[in-house]
Amino acid sequence: LTHKPVNAEKDCYVEFTRIHGGCPYVGLARAHIAGTDYGEPQVRAEPRSEPDPTQLDGVYNTEHGWMYTCDCGNYYHQGKNVPWADGKGQKIQESETVGLRMWHGSLIAYINGREIGVMCEGLQGQFVWAADLEEDGTSVRITGKPPPRCEKTKDDAAMLDESKAELRQEDHDNDGTHS
């Protein structure tokens, strides 16, 4: 698990390079499972009922993990192969990369820099980038990079900016100060 939290409502990107061995799962985990609350108060009415996900057979087996499996491109959450919101994954070989972009609550996947689809939508809160290394000798490298430019997010960002401008104009028109 990485240390620096990722806010689901922001735009951030990392690449996982498959270095060697096994069947790595790469993706996101809720920030609180990394053993820290990153400065935010964490109030629980009762003790956590499930065991520490890092002591289980991978974070992909919990409700706290959203993971891409490098051996076949499946998307796992709660230990299940879950349908993609849009698109589908593909297998990667050693030295190839899976890029993951958290963009306004959506987790978008890339293979070797090419967008392949949206794994899931509607994520909220703080996360950390994570890799589950199923077998001894399995390794991946996690590299933070600037988010890639793509038509989907450019179009969505333009629509979002346009919607915000329209709302600001409506607020201005309704505040009684216009002429």
Short mmCIF file of N, CA and C in Angstrom, two decimals:
data_model
loop_
_atom_site.label_atom_id
_atom_site.label_comp_id
_atom_site.label_asym_id
_atom_site.label_seq_id
_atom_site.Cartn_x
_atom_site.Cartn_y
_atom_site.Cartn_z
N LEU A 1 0.84 -1.17 0.00
CA LEU A 1 0.00 0.00 0.00
C LEU A 1 0.89 1.24 0.00
N THR A 2 0.51 2.23 -0.80
CA THR A 2 1.26 3.48 -0.79
C THR A 2 0.85 4.29 0.44
N HIS A 3 1.66 5.28 0.78
CA HIS A 3 1.41 6.05 1.98
C HIS A 3 0.53 7.28 1.72
N LYS A 4 0.75 7.96 0.62
CA LYS A 4 0.04 9.21 0.35
C LYS A 4 -1.40 8.92 -0.12
N PRO A 5 -2.39 9.52 0.55
CA PRO A 5 -3.78 9.26 0.16
C PRO A 5 -4.17 9.94 -1.15
N VAL A 6 -5.13 9.34 -1.81
CA VAL A 6 -5.69 9.83 -3.06
C VAL A 6 -7.15 10.19 -2.79
N ASN A 7 -7.54 11.41 -3.11
CA ASN A 7 -8.92 11.84 -2.94
C ASN A 7 -9.71 11.46 -4.19
N ALA A 8 -10.80 10.73 -4.02
CA ALA A 8 -11.59 10.23 -5.15
C ALA A 8 -12.12 11.34 -6.05
N GLU A 9 -12.33 12.52 -5.50
CA GLU A 9 -12.91 13.61 -6.29
C GLU A 9 -11.86 14.36 -7.10
N LYS A 10 -10.59 14.01 -6.95
CA LYS A 10 -9.50 14.69 -7.67
C LYS A 10 -9.13 13.92 -8.92
N ASP A 11 -8.06 14.37 -9.57
CA ASP A 11 -7.53 13.72 -10.77
C ASP A 11 -6.09 13.31 -10.49
N CYS A 12 -5.86 12.01 -10.37
CA CYS A 12 -4.49 11.53 -10.15
C CYS A 12 -4.30 10.20 -10.87
N TYR A 13 -3.05 9.88 -11.12
CA TYR A 13 -2.73 8.75 -12.00
C TYR A 13 -1.44 8.08 -11.54
N VAL A 14 -1.42 6.77 -11.59
CA VAL A 14 -0.20 6.00 -11.37
C VAL A 14 -0.12 4.90 -12.41
N GLU A 15 1.10 4.42 -12.61
CA GLU A 15 1.31 3.25 -13.46
C GLU A 15 1.94 2.15 -12.64
N PHE A 16 1.40 0.95 -12.79
CA PHE A 16 1.95 -0.26 -12.18
C PHE A 16 2.65 -1.02 -13.30
N THR A 17 3.94 -1.22 -13.17
CA THR A 17 4.69 -2.00 -14.15
C THR A 17 4.85 -3.41 -13.59
N ARG A 18 4.44 -4.38 -14.37
CA ARG A 18 4.59 -5.78 -13.95
C ARG A 18 6.05 -6.16 -14.16
N ILE A 19 6.75 -6.41 -13.07
CA ILE A 19 8.17 -6.69 -13.14
C ILE A 19 8.44 -8.18 -13.28
N HIS A 20 7.90 -8.97 -12.36
CA HIS A 20 8.25 -10.39 -12.37
C HIS A 20 7.21 -11.24 -11.64
N GLY A 21 7.00 -12.43 -12.16
CA GLY A 21 6.29 -13.47 -11.46
C GLY A 21 4.79 -13.33 -11.35
N GLY A 22 4.20 -14.36 -10.81
CA GLY A 22 2.83 -14.47 -10.36
C GLY A 22 1.74 -13.70 -11.06
N CYS A 23 0.70 -13.46 -10.29
CA CYS A 23 -0.51 -12.80 -10.76
C CYS A 23 -0.80 -11.60 -9.87
N PRO A 24 -0.15 -10.46 -10.11
CA PRO A 24 -0.42 -9.31 -9.25
C PRO A 24 -1.79 -8.69 -9.52
N TYR A 25 -2.39 -8.21 -8.45
CA TYR A 25 -3.60 -7.39 -8.52
C TYR A 25 -3.16 -5.98 -8.18
N VAL A 26 -3.57 -5.00 -8.96
CA VAL A 26 -3.18 -3.61 -8.71
C VAL A 26 -4.43 -2.74 -8.68
N GLY A 27 -4.42 -1.72 -7.83
CA GLY A 27 -5.60 -0.86 -7.76
C GLY A 27 -5.62 0.04 -6.56
N LEU A 28 -6.80 0.16 -5.96
CA LEU A 28 -7.04 1.07 -4.84
C LEU A 28 -7.50 0.30 -3.62
N ALA A 29 -7.17 0.87 -2.45
CA ALA A 29 -7.70 0.38 -1.18
C ALA A 29 -8.12 1.60 -0.37
N ARG A 30 -9.14 1.44 0.46
CA ARG A 30 -9.54 2.53 1.35
C ARG A 30 -8.34 2.95 2.19
N ALA A 31 -8.17 4.25 2.37
CA ALA A 31 -7.00 4.77 3.08
C ALA A 31 -6.90 4.23 4.50
N HIS A 32 -8.01 4.02 5.18
CA HIS A 32 -7.93 3.61 6.59
C HIS A 32 -7.34 2.22 6.78
N ILE A 33 -7.31 1.38 5.77
CA ILE A 33 -6.74 0.05 5.97
C ILE A 33 -5.22 0.08 5.97
N ALA A 34 -4.64 1.20 5.57
CA ALA A 34 -3.18 1.30 5.58
C ALA A 34 -2.65 1.53 6.99
N GLY A 35 -3.52 1.58 7.98
CA GLY A 35 -3.10 1.70 9.36
C GLY A 35 -3.03 3.13 9.86
N THR A 36 -3.52 4.07 9.07
CA THR A 36 -3.53 5.46 9.49
C THR A 36 -4.76 6.14 8.92
N ASP A 37 -5.17 7.19 9.56
CA ASP A 37 -6.32 7.93 9.06
C ASP A 37 -5.90 9.20 8.33
N TYR A 38 -4.59 9.39 8.12
CA TYR A 38 -4.04 10.53 7.37
C TYR A 38 -4.54 11.86 7.91
N GLY A 39 -4.61 11.97 9.24
CA GLY A 39 -4.95 13.24 9.85
C GLY A 39 -6.43 13.50 10.00
N GLU A 40 -7.27 12.67 9.45
CA GLU A 40 -8.70 12.88 9.59
C GLU A 40 -9.20 12.05 10.77
N PRO A 41 -10.07 12.64 11.61
CA PRO A 41 -10.59 11.86 12.74
C PRO A 41 -11.40 10.68 12.23
N GLN A 42 -11.17 9.54 12.84
CA GLN A 42 -11.88 8.34 12.45
C GLN A 42 -12.70 7.87 13.65
N VAL A 43 -14.01 8.00 13.56
CA VAL A 43 -14.88 7.67 14.68
C VAL A 43 -15.61 6.38 14.34
N ARG A 44 -15.53 5.42 15.24
CA ARG A 44 -16.24 4.16 15.04
C ARG A 44 -17.17 3.95 16.23
N ALA A 45 -18.40 3.60 15.94
CA ALA A 45 -19.36 3.33 17.01
C ALA A 45 -19.00 2.02 17.71
N GLU A 46 -18.41 1.11 16.96
CA GLU A 46 -18.01 -0.17 17.52
C GLU A 46 -16.73 -0.62 16.83
N PRO A 47 -16.02 -1.55 17.39
CA PRO A 47 -14.78 -2.01 16.75
C PRO A 47 -15.05 -2.58 15.36
N ARG A 48 -14.04 -2.50 14.49
CA ARG A 48 -14.15 -3.05 13.15
C ARG A 48 -14.48 -4.53 13.25
N SER A 49 -15.50 -4.98 12.55
CA SER A 49 -15.96 -6.36 12.68
C SER A 49 -15.18 -7.33 11.80
N GLU A 50 -14.53 -6.84 10.76
CA GLU A 50 -13.79 -7.77 9.91
C GLU A 50 -12.31 -7.69 10.24
N PRO A 51 -11.58 -8.74 9.94
CA PRO A 51 -10.15 -8.72 10.24
C PRO A 51 -9.41 -7.73 9.35
N ASP A 52 -8.20 -7.41 9.75
CA ASP A 52 -7.34 -6.52 8.99
C ASP A 52 -7.17 -7.09 7.58
N PRO A 53 -7.57 -6.34 6.51
CA PRO A 53 -7.49 -6.87 5.15
C PRO A 53 -6.08 -7.22 4.73
N THR A 54 -5.08 -6.62 5.32
CA THR A 54 -3.70 -6.95 4.95
C THR A 54 -3.32 -8.32 5.47
N GLN A 55 -4.11 -8.90 6.37
CA GLN A 55 -3.84 -10.23 6.89
C GLN A 55 -4.66 -11.30 6.17
N LEU A 56 -5.52 -10.89 5.26
CA LEU A 56 -6.32 -11.83 4.49
C LEU A 56 -5.57 -12.21 3.22
N ASP A 57 -6.23 -12.94 2.38
CA ASP A 57 -5.64 -13.34 1.11
C ASP A 57 -5.82 -12.22 0.09
N GLY A 58 -5.37 -11.04 0.41
CA GLY A 58 -5.40 -9.91 -0.52
C GLY A 58 -6.52 -8.93 -0.26
N VAL A 59 -6.21 -7.65 -0.51
CA VAL A 59 -7.19 -6.59 -0.32
C VAL A 59 -8.33 -6.72 -1.35
N TYR A 60 -8.07 -7.38 -2.49
CA TYR A 60 -9.13 -7.56 -3.49
C TYR A 60 -10.27 -8.42 -2.95
N ASN A 61 -10.02 -9.16 -1.88
CA ASN A 61 -11.05 -10.00 -1.28
C ASN A 61 -11.92 -9.25 -0.28
N THR A 62 -11.74 -7.95 -0.16
CA THR A 62 -12.48 -7.18 0.83
C THR A 62 -13.33 -6.11 0.17
N GLU A 63 -14.20 -5.51 0.95
CA GLU A 63 -14.99 -4.38 0.47
C GLU A 63 -14.14 -3.12 0.33
N HIS A 64 -12.89 -3.17 0.78
CA HIS A 64 -12.01 -2.01 0.76
C HIS A 64 -11.08 -1.97 -0.44
N GLY A 65 -11.18 -2.93 -1.36
CA GLY A 65 -10.28 -2.99 -2.50
C GLY A 65 -10.99 -2.98 -3.83
N TRP A 66 -10.42 -2.24 -4.79
CA TRP A 66 -10.89 -2.17 -6.17
C TRP A 66 -9.66 -2.48 -7.02
N MET A 67 -9.57 -3.71 -7.54
CA MET A 67 -8.31 -4.19 -8.07
C MET A 67 -8.44 -4.75 -9.50
N TYR A 68 -7.38 -4.51 -10.26
CA TYR A 68 -7.23 -5.01 -11.63
C TYR A 68 -6.26 -6.18 -11.57
N THR A 69 -6.63 -7.32 -12.14
CA THR A 69 -5.73 -8.46 -12.13
C THR A 69 -4.94 -8.50 -13.43
N CYS A 70 -3.62 -8.52 -13.30
CA CYS A 70 -2.73 -8.41 -14.46
C CYS A 70 -2.72 -9.65 -15.34
N ASP A 71 -3.10 -10.82 -14.82
CA ASP A 71 -3.01 -12.03 -15.63
C ASP A 71 -4.16 -12.16 -16.63
N CYS A 72 -5.28 -11.45 -16.40
CA CYS A 72 -6.40 -11.57 -17.35
C CYS A 72 -7.19 -10.28 -17.53
N GLY A 73 -6.90 -9.25 -16.75
CA GLY A 73 -7.59 -7.97 -16.91
C GLY A 73 -8.94 -7.87 -16.24
N ASN A 74 -9.24 -8.79 -15.35
CA ASN A 74 -10.52 -8.71 -14.64
C ASN A 74 -10.47 -7.64 -13.56
N TYR A 75 -11.64 -7.16 -13.18
CA TYR A 75 -11.80 -6.18 -12.12
C TYR A 75 -12.40 -6.90 -10.91
N TYR A 76 -11.71 -6.82 -9.77
CA TYR A 76 -12.15 -7.49 -8.56
C TYR A 76 -12.51 -6.49 -7.47
N HIS A 77 -13.63 -6.76 -6.81
CA HIS A 77 -14.07 -6.02 -5.63
C HIS A 77 -14.82 -7.01 -4.75
N GLN A 78 -14.53 -7.01 -3.47
CA GLN A 78 -15.15 -7.93 -2.51
C GLN A 78 -14.91 -9.39 -2.90
N GLY A 79 -13.75 -9.67 -3.49
CA GLY A 79 -13.40 -11.03 -3.84
C GLY A 79 -14.11 -11.58 -5.06
N LYS A 80 -14.83 -10.71 -5.78
CA LYS A 80 -15.60 -11.17 -6.94
C LYS A 80 -15.13 -10.47 -8.21
N ASN A 81 -15.20 -11.18 -9.31
CA ASN A 81 -14.97 -10.61 -10.62
C ASN A 81 -16.21 -9.78 -10.97
N VAL A 82 -16.05 -8.46 -11.01
CA VAL A 82 -17.16 -7.54 -11.17
C VAL A 82 -17.16 -6.97 -12.60
N PRO A 83 -18.33 -6.79 -13.22
CA PRO A 83 -18.37 -6.18 -14.56
C PRO A 83 -17.81 -4.75 -14.54
N TRP A 84 -17.16 -4.38 -15.61
CA TRP A 84 -16.63 -3.02 -15.76
C TRP A 84 -17.79 -2.06 -16.01
N ALA A 85 -17.64 -0.81 -15.58
CA ALA A 85 -18.64 0.22 -15.86
C ALA A 85 -18.69 0.49 -17.37
N ASP A 86 -17.51 0.45 -18.02
CA ASP A 86 -17.41 0.70 -19.46
C ASP A 86 -16.08 0.15 -19.94
N GLY A 87 -16.08 -0.69 -20.94
CA GLY A 87 -14.84 -1.27 -21.47
C GLY A 87 -14.55 -2.62 -20.84
N LYS A 88 -13.34 -3.11 -21.09
CA LYS A 88 -12.93 -4.38 -20.48
C LYS A 88 -11.41 -4.43 -20.43
N GLY A 89 -10.93 -5.24 -19.49
CA GLY A 89 -9.50 -5.35 -19.27
C GLY A 89 -8.84 -6.31 -20.23
N GLN A 90 -7.52 -6.35 -20.13
CA GLN A 90 -6.75 -7.30 -20.92
C GLN A 90 -5.51 -7.70 -20.14
N LYS A 91 -4.99 -8.85 -20.45
CA LYS A 91 -3.81 -9.38 -19.79
C LYS A 91 -2.60 -8.52 -20.13
N ILE A 92 -1.67 -8.39 -19.16
CA ILE A 92 -0.40 -7.75 -19.47
C ILE A 92 0.74 -8.70 -19.15
N GLN A 93 1.84 -8.54 -19.87
CA GLN A 93 3.04 -9.34 -19.70
C GLN A 93 4.02 -8.60 -18.80
N GLU A 94 5.09 -9.28 -18.41
CA GLU A 94 6.16 -8.62 -17.66
C GLU A 94 6.68 -7.44 -18.47
N SER A 95 6.98 -6.34 -17.80
CA SER A 95 7.48 -5.06 -18.33
C SER A 95 6.38 -4.18 -18.93
N GLU A 96 5.15 -4.67 -19.02
CA GLU A 96 4.04 -3.83 -19.48
C GLU A 96 3.42 -3.11 -18.29
N THR A 97 2.61 -2.08 -18.58
CA THR A 97 2.04 -1.27 -17.51
C THR A 97 0.52 -1.26 -17.52
N VAL A 98 -0.02 -1.18 -16.31
CA VAL A 98 -1.43 -0.88 -16.08
C VAL A 98 -1.44 0.51 -15.46
N GLY A 99 -2.02 1.47 -16.15
CA GLY A 99 -2.20 2.80 -15.58
C GLY A 99 -3.58 2.89 -14.98
N LEU A 100 -3.68 3.50 -13.81
CA LEU A 100 -4.97 3.70 -13.18
C LEU A 100 -5.12 5.18 -12.85
N ARG A 101 -6.26 5.71 -13.21
CA ARG A 101 -6.54 7.12 -13.01
C ARG A 101 -7.80 7.28 -12.17
N MET A 102 -7.65 7.94 -11.04
CA MET A 102 -8.81 8.31 -10.24
C MET A 102 -9.24 9.67 -10.76
N TRP A 103 -10.44 9.73 -11.30
CA TRP A 103 -10.92 10.98 -11.90
C TRP A 103 -12.36 11.22 -11.50
N HIS A 104 -12.57 12.14 -10.58
CA HIS A 104 -13.91 12.53 -10.13
C HIS A 104 -14.77 11.32 -9.77
N GLY A 105 -14.20 10.39 -9.00
CA GLY A 105 -14.93 9.23 -8.52
C GLY A 105 -14.93 8.03 -9.45
N SER A 106 -14.31 8.15 -10.62
CA SER A 106 -14.21 7.03 -11.55
C SER A 106 -12.79 6.49 -11.55
N LEU A 107 -12.66 5.18 -11.69
CA LEU A 107 -11.36 4.54 -11.81
C LEU A 107 -11.21 4.08 -13.26
N ILE A 108 -10.33 4.78 -13.99
CA ILE A 108 -10.14 4.55 -15.42
C ILE A 108 -8.85 3.77 -15.61
N ALA A 109 -8.87 2.74 -16.46
CA ALA A 109 -7.70 1.88 -16.68
C ALA A 109 -7.06 2.13 -18.04
N TYR A 110 -5.73 1.99 -18.06
CA TYR A 110 -4.91 2.15 -19.27
C TYR A 110 -3.96 0.97 -19.35
N ILE A 111 -3.69 0.50 -20.54
CA ILE A 111 -2.65 -0.50 -20.75
C ILE A 111 -1.59 0.13 -21.64
N ASN A 112 -0.37 0.18 -21.14
CA ASN A 112 0.75 0.78 -21.88
C ASN A 112 0.39 2.15 -22.43
N GLY A 113 -0.31 2.95 -21.63
CA GLY A 113 -0.64 4.33 -21.99
C GLY A 113 -1.92 4.51 -22.79
N ARG A 114 -2.58 3.43 -23.18
CA ARG A 114 -3.82 3.51 -23.96
C ARG A 114 -5.02 3.22 -23.08
N GLU A 115 -5.99 4.14 -23.07
CA GLU A 115 -7.19 3.95 -22.25
C GLU A 115 -7.98 2.75 -22.75
N ILE A 116 -8.38 1.88 -21.79
CA ILE A 116 -9.17 0.70 -22.16
C ILE A 116 -10.56 0.70 -21.55
N GLY A 117 -10.82 1.56 -20.57
CA GLY A 117 -12.17 1.61 -20.03
C GLY A 117 -12.24 2.11 -18.61
N VAL A 118 -13.48 2.14 -18.10
CA VAL A 118 -13.76 2.60 -16.75
C VAL A 118 -14.11 1.37 -15.91
N MET A 119 -13.28 1.11 -14.91
CA MET A 119 -13.53 -0.04 -14.05
C MET A 119 -14.75 0.18 -13.17
N CYS A 120 -14.82 1.35 -12.52
CA CYS A 120 -15.94 1.61 -11.64
C CYS A 120 -16.14 3.12 -11.50
N GLU A 121 -17.32 3.48 -11.03
CA GLU A 121 -17.69 4.88 -10.85
C GLU A 121 -18.30 5.06 -9.47
N GLY A 122 -18.41 6.30 -9.03
CA GLY A 122 -19.08 6.60 -7.78
C GLY A 122 -18.23 6.44 -6.53
N LEU A 123 -16.91 6.34 -6.68
CA LEU A 123 -16.05 6.23 -5.50
C LEU A 123 -15.99 7.57 -4.77
N GLN A 124 -15.97 7.52 -3.46
CA GLN A 124 -15.89 8.72 -2.63
C GLN A 124 -14.93 8.46 -1.48
N GLY A 125 -14.26 9.52 -1.04
CA GLY A 125 -13.38 9.41 0.12
C GLY A 125 -11.93 9.34 -0.27
N GLN A 126 -11.12 8.80 0.66
CA GLN A 126 -9.68 8.72 0.44
C GLN A 126 -9.24 7.27 0.26
N PHE A 127 -8.27 7.11 -0.63
CA PHE A 127 -7.76 5.79 -1.00
C PHE A 127 -6.24 5.84 -1.02
N VAL A 128 -5.64 4.65 -1.08
CA VAL A 128 -4.22 4.52 -1.36
C VAL A 128 -4.08 3.56 -2.52
N TRP A 129 -3.03 3.75 -3.32
CA TRP A 129 -2.73 2.80 -4.39
C TRP A 129 -2.22 1.53 -3.74
N ALA A 130 -2.58 0.38 -4.29
CA ALA A 130 -2.24 -0.90 -3.66
C ALA A 130 -1.87 -1.94 -4.71
N ALA A 131 -1.06 -2.90 -4.29
CA ALA A 131 -0.74 -4.06 -5.11
C ALA A 131 -0.81 -5.29 -4.23
N ASP A 132 -1.56 -6.29 -4.66
CA ASP A 132 -1.59 -7.60 -4.00
C ASP A 132 -0.67 -8.51 -4.79
N LEU A 133 0.36 -9.00 -4.16
CA LEU A 133 1.33 -9.88 -4.81
C LEU A 133 1.06 -11.29 -4.33
N GLU A 134 0.34 -12.04 -5.13
CA GLU A 134 -0.18 -13.35 -4.74
C GLU A 134 0.88 -14.38 -4.41
N GLU A 135 1.99 -14.36 -5.10
CA GLU A 135 2.98 -15.42 -4.95
C GLU A 135 4.34 -14.84 -4.59
N ASP A 136 5.16 -15.63 -3.90
CA ASP A 136 6.53 -15.21 -3.61
C ASP A 136 7.25 -14.93 -4.93
N GLY A 137 8.05 -13.88 -4.94
CA GLY A 137 8.81 -13.53 -6.14
C GLY A 137 8.07 -12.62 -7.10
N THR A 138 6.80 -12.32 -6.83
CA THR A 138 6.03 -11.42 -7.68
C THR A 138 6.39 -9.99 -7.33
N SER A 139 6.59 -9.16 -8.35
CA SER A 139 6.90 -7.76 -8.06
C SER A 139 6.30 -6.84 -9.11
N VAL A 140 5.93 -5.63 -8.64
CA VAL A 140 5.46 -4.55 -9.50
C VAL A 140 6.14 -3.26 -9.04
N ARG A 141 6.22 -2.32 -9.94
CA ARG A 141 6.72 -0.98 -9.60
C ARG A 141 5.56 0.00 -9.76
N ILE A 142 5.39 0.87 -8.76
CA ILE A 142 4.34 1.87 -8.81
C ILE A 142 5.00 3.22 -9.05
N THR A 143 4.57 3.90 -10.12
CA THR A 143 5.15 5.19 -10.50
C THR A 143 4.05 6.22 -10.64
N GLY A 144 4.14 7.29 -9.86
CA GLY A 144 3.19 8.40 -10.00
C GLY A 144 3.57 9.23 -11.21
N LYS A 145 2.59 9.59 -12.01
CA LYS A 145 2.82 10.38 -13.21
C LYS A 145 1.69 11.38 -13.38
N PRO A 146 1.91 12.41 -14.22
CA PRO A 146 0.78 13.31 -14.53
C PRO A 146 -0.31 12.52 -15.25
N PRO A 147 -1.57 12.85 -15.00
CA PRO A 147 -2.66 12.14 -15.69
C PRO A 147 -2.55 12.32 -17.20
N PRO A 148 -2.79 11.25 -17.95
CA PRO A 148 -2.76 11.36 -19.41
C PRO A 148 -3.94 12.17 -19.92
N ARG A 149 -3.78 12.74 -21.08
CA ARG A 149 -4.88 13.44 -21.74
C ARG A 149 -5.67 12.41 -22.53
N CYS A 150 -6.97 12.51 -22.43
CA CYS A 150 -7.80 11.61 -23.21
C CYS A 150 -9.09 12.33 -23.57
N GLU A 151 -9.70 11.90 -24.63
CA GLU A 151 -10.90 12.58 -25.12
C GLU A 151 -12.05 12.49 -24.13
N LYS A 152 -12.25 11.34 -23.50
CA LYS A 152 -13.37 11.18 -22.58
C LYS A 152 -13.28 12.19 -21.44
N THR A 153 -12.14 12.25 -20.78
CA THR A 153 -12.05 13.15 -19.63
C THR A 153 -11.99 14.60 -20.07
N LYS A 154 -11.40 14.90 -21.25
CA LYS A 154 -11.42 16.28 -21.73
C LYS A 154 -12.85 16.72 -22.00
N ASP A 155 -13.62 15.85 -22.67
CA ASP A 155 -15.02 16.18 -22.96
C ASP A 155 -15.82 16.31 -21.67
N ASP A 156 -15.62 15.36 -20.73
CA ASP A 156 -16.34 15.42 -19.46
C ASP A 156 -15.95 16.67 -18.68
N ALA A 157 -14.67 17.00 -18.66
CA ALA A 157 -14.22 18.19 -17.94
C ALA A 157 -14.82 19.46 -18.55
N ALA A 158 -14.87 19.51 -19.88
CA ALA A 158 -15.45 20.67 -20.55
C ALA A 158 -16.93 20.78 -20.21
N MET A 159 -17.64 19.63 -20.19
CA MET A 159 -19.06 19.64 -19.84
C MET A 159 -19.25 20.07 -18.38
N LEU A 160 -18.37 19.59 -17.49
CA LEU A 160 -18.46 19.97 -16.09
C LEU A 160 -18.22 21.46 -15.92
N ASP A 161 -17.18 21.99 -16.58
CA ASP A 161 -16.91 23.43 -16.51
C ASP A 161 -18.07 24.23 -17.06
N GLU A 162 -18.67 23.76 -18.17
CA GLU A 162 -19.81 24.45 -18.77
C GLU A 162 -21.01 24.43 -17.82
N SER A 163 -21.25 23.28 -17.16
CA SER A 163 -22.36 23.18 -16.20
C SER A 163 -22.15 24.12 -15.02
N LYS A 164 -20.91 24.18 -14.52
CA LYS A 164 -20.62 25.08 -13.40
C LYS A 164 -20.83 26.53 -13.81
N ALA A 165 -20.42 26.89 -15.03
CA ALA A 165 -20.60 28.26 -15.51
C ALA A 165 -22.09 28.58 -15.62
N GLU A 166 -22.88 27.61 -16.12
CA GLU A 166 -24.32 27.82 -16.22
C GLU A 166 -24.95 28.01 -14.84
N LEU A 167 -24.53 27.22 -13.86
CA LEU A 167 -25.06 27.36 -12.51
C LEU A 167 -24.68 28.71 -11.91
N ARG A 168 -23.44 29.14 -12.13
CA ARG A 168 -23.03 30.45 -11.62
C ARG A 168 -23.87 31.54 -12.25
N GLN A 169 -24.16 31.41 -13.55
CA GLN A 169 -24.97 32.41 -14.24
C GLN A 169 -26.39 32.40 -13.68
N GLU A 170 -26.95 31.19 -13.45
CA GLU A 170 -28.29 31.09 -12.87
C GLU A 170 -28.32 31.71 -11.48
N ASP A 171 -27.29 31.44 -10.66
CA ASP A 171 -27.22 32.04 -9.33
C ASP A 171 -27.18 33.55 -9.44
N HIS A 172 -26.38 34.05 -10.36
CA HIS A 172 -26.27 35.49 -10.55
C HIS A 172 -27.61 36.07 -11.01
N ASP A 173 -28.27 35.36 -11.94
CA ASP A 173 -29.56 35.84 -12.45
C ASP A 173 -30.64 35.84 -11.37
N ASN A 174 -30.50 34.92 -10.39
CA ASN A 174 -31.52 34.78 -9.34
C ASN A 174 -31.20 35.56 -8.07
N ASP A 175 -30.07 36.23 -7.98
CA ASP A 175 -29.72 36.88 -6.73
C ASP A 175 -30.23 38.31 -6.61
N GLY A 176 -30.92 38.78 -7.61
CA GLY A 176 -31.53 40.09 -7.54
C GLY A 176 -30.58 41.24 -7.84
N THR A 177 -29.35 40.95 -8.22
CA THR A 177 -28.40 42.05 -8.48
C THR A 177 -28.20 42.31 -9.97
N HIS A 178 -28.85 41.53 -10.81
CA HIS A 178 -28.67 41.77 -12.24
C HIS A 178 -29.57 42.91 -12.71
N SER A 179 -29.25 43.44 -13.87
CA SER A 179 -30.04 44.58 -14.36
C SER A 179 -31.07 44.16 -15.36
#
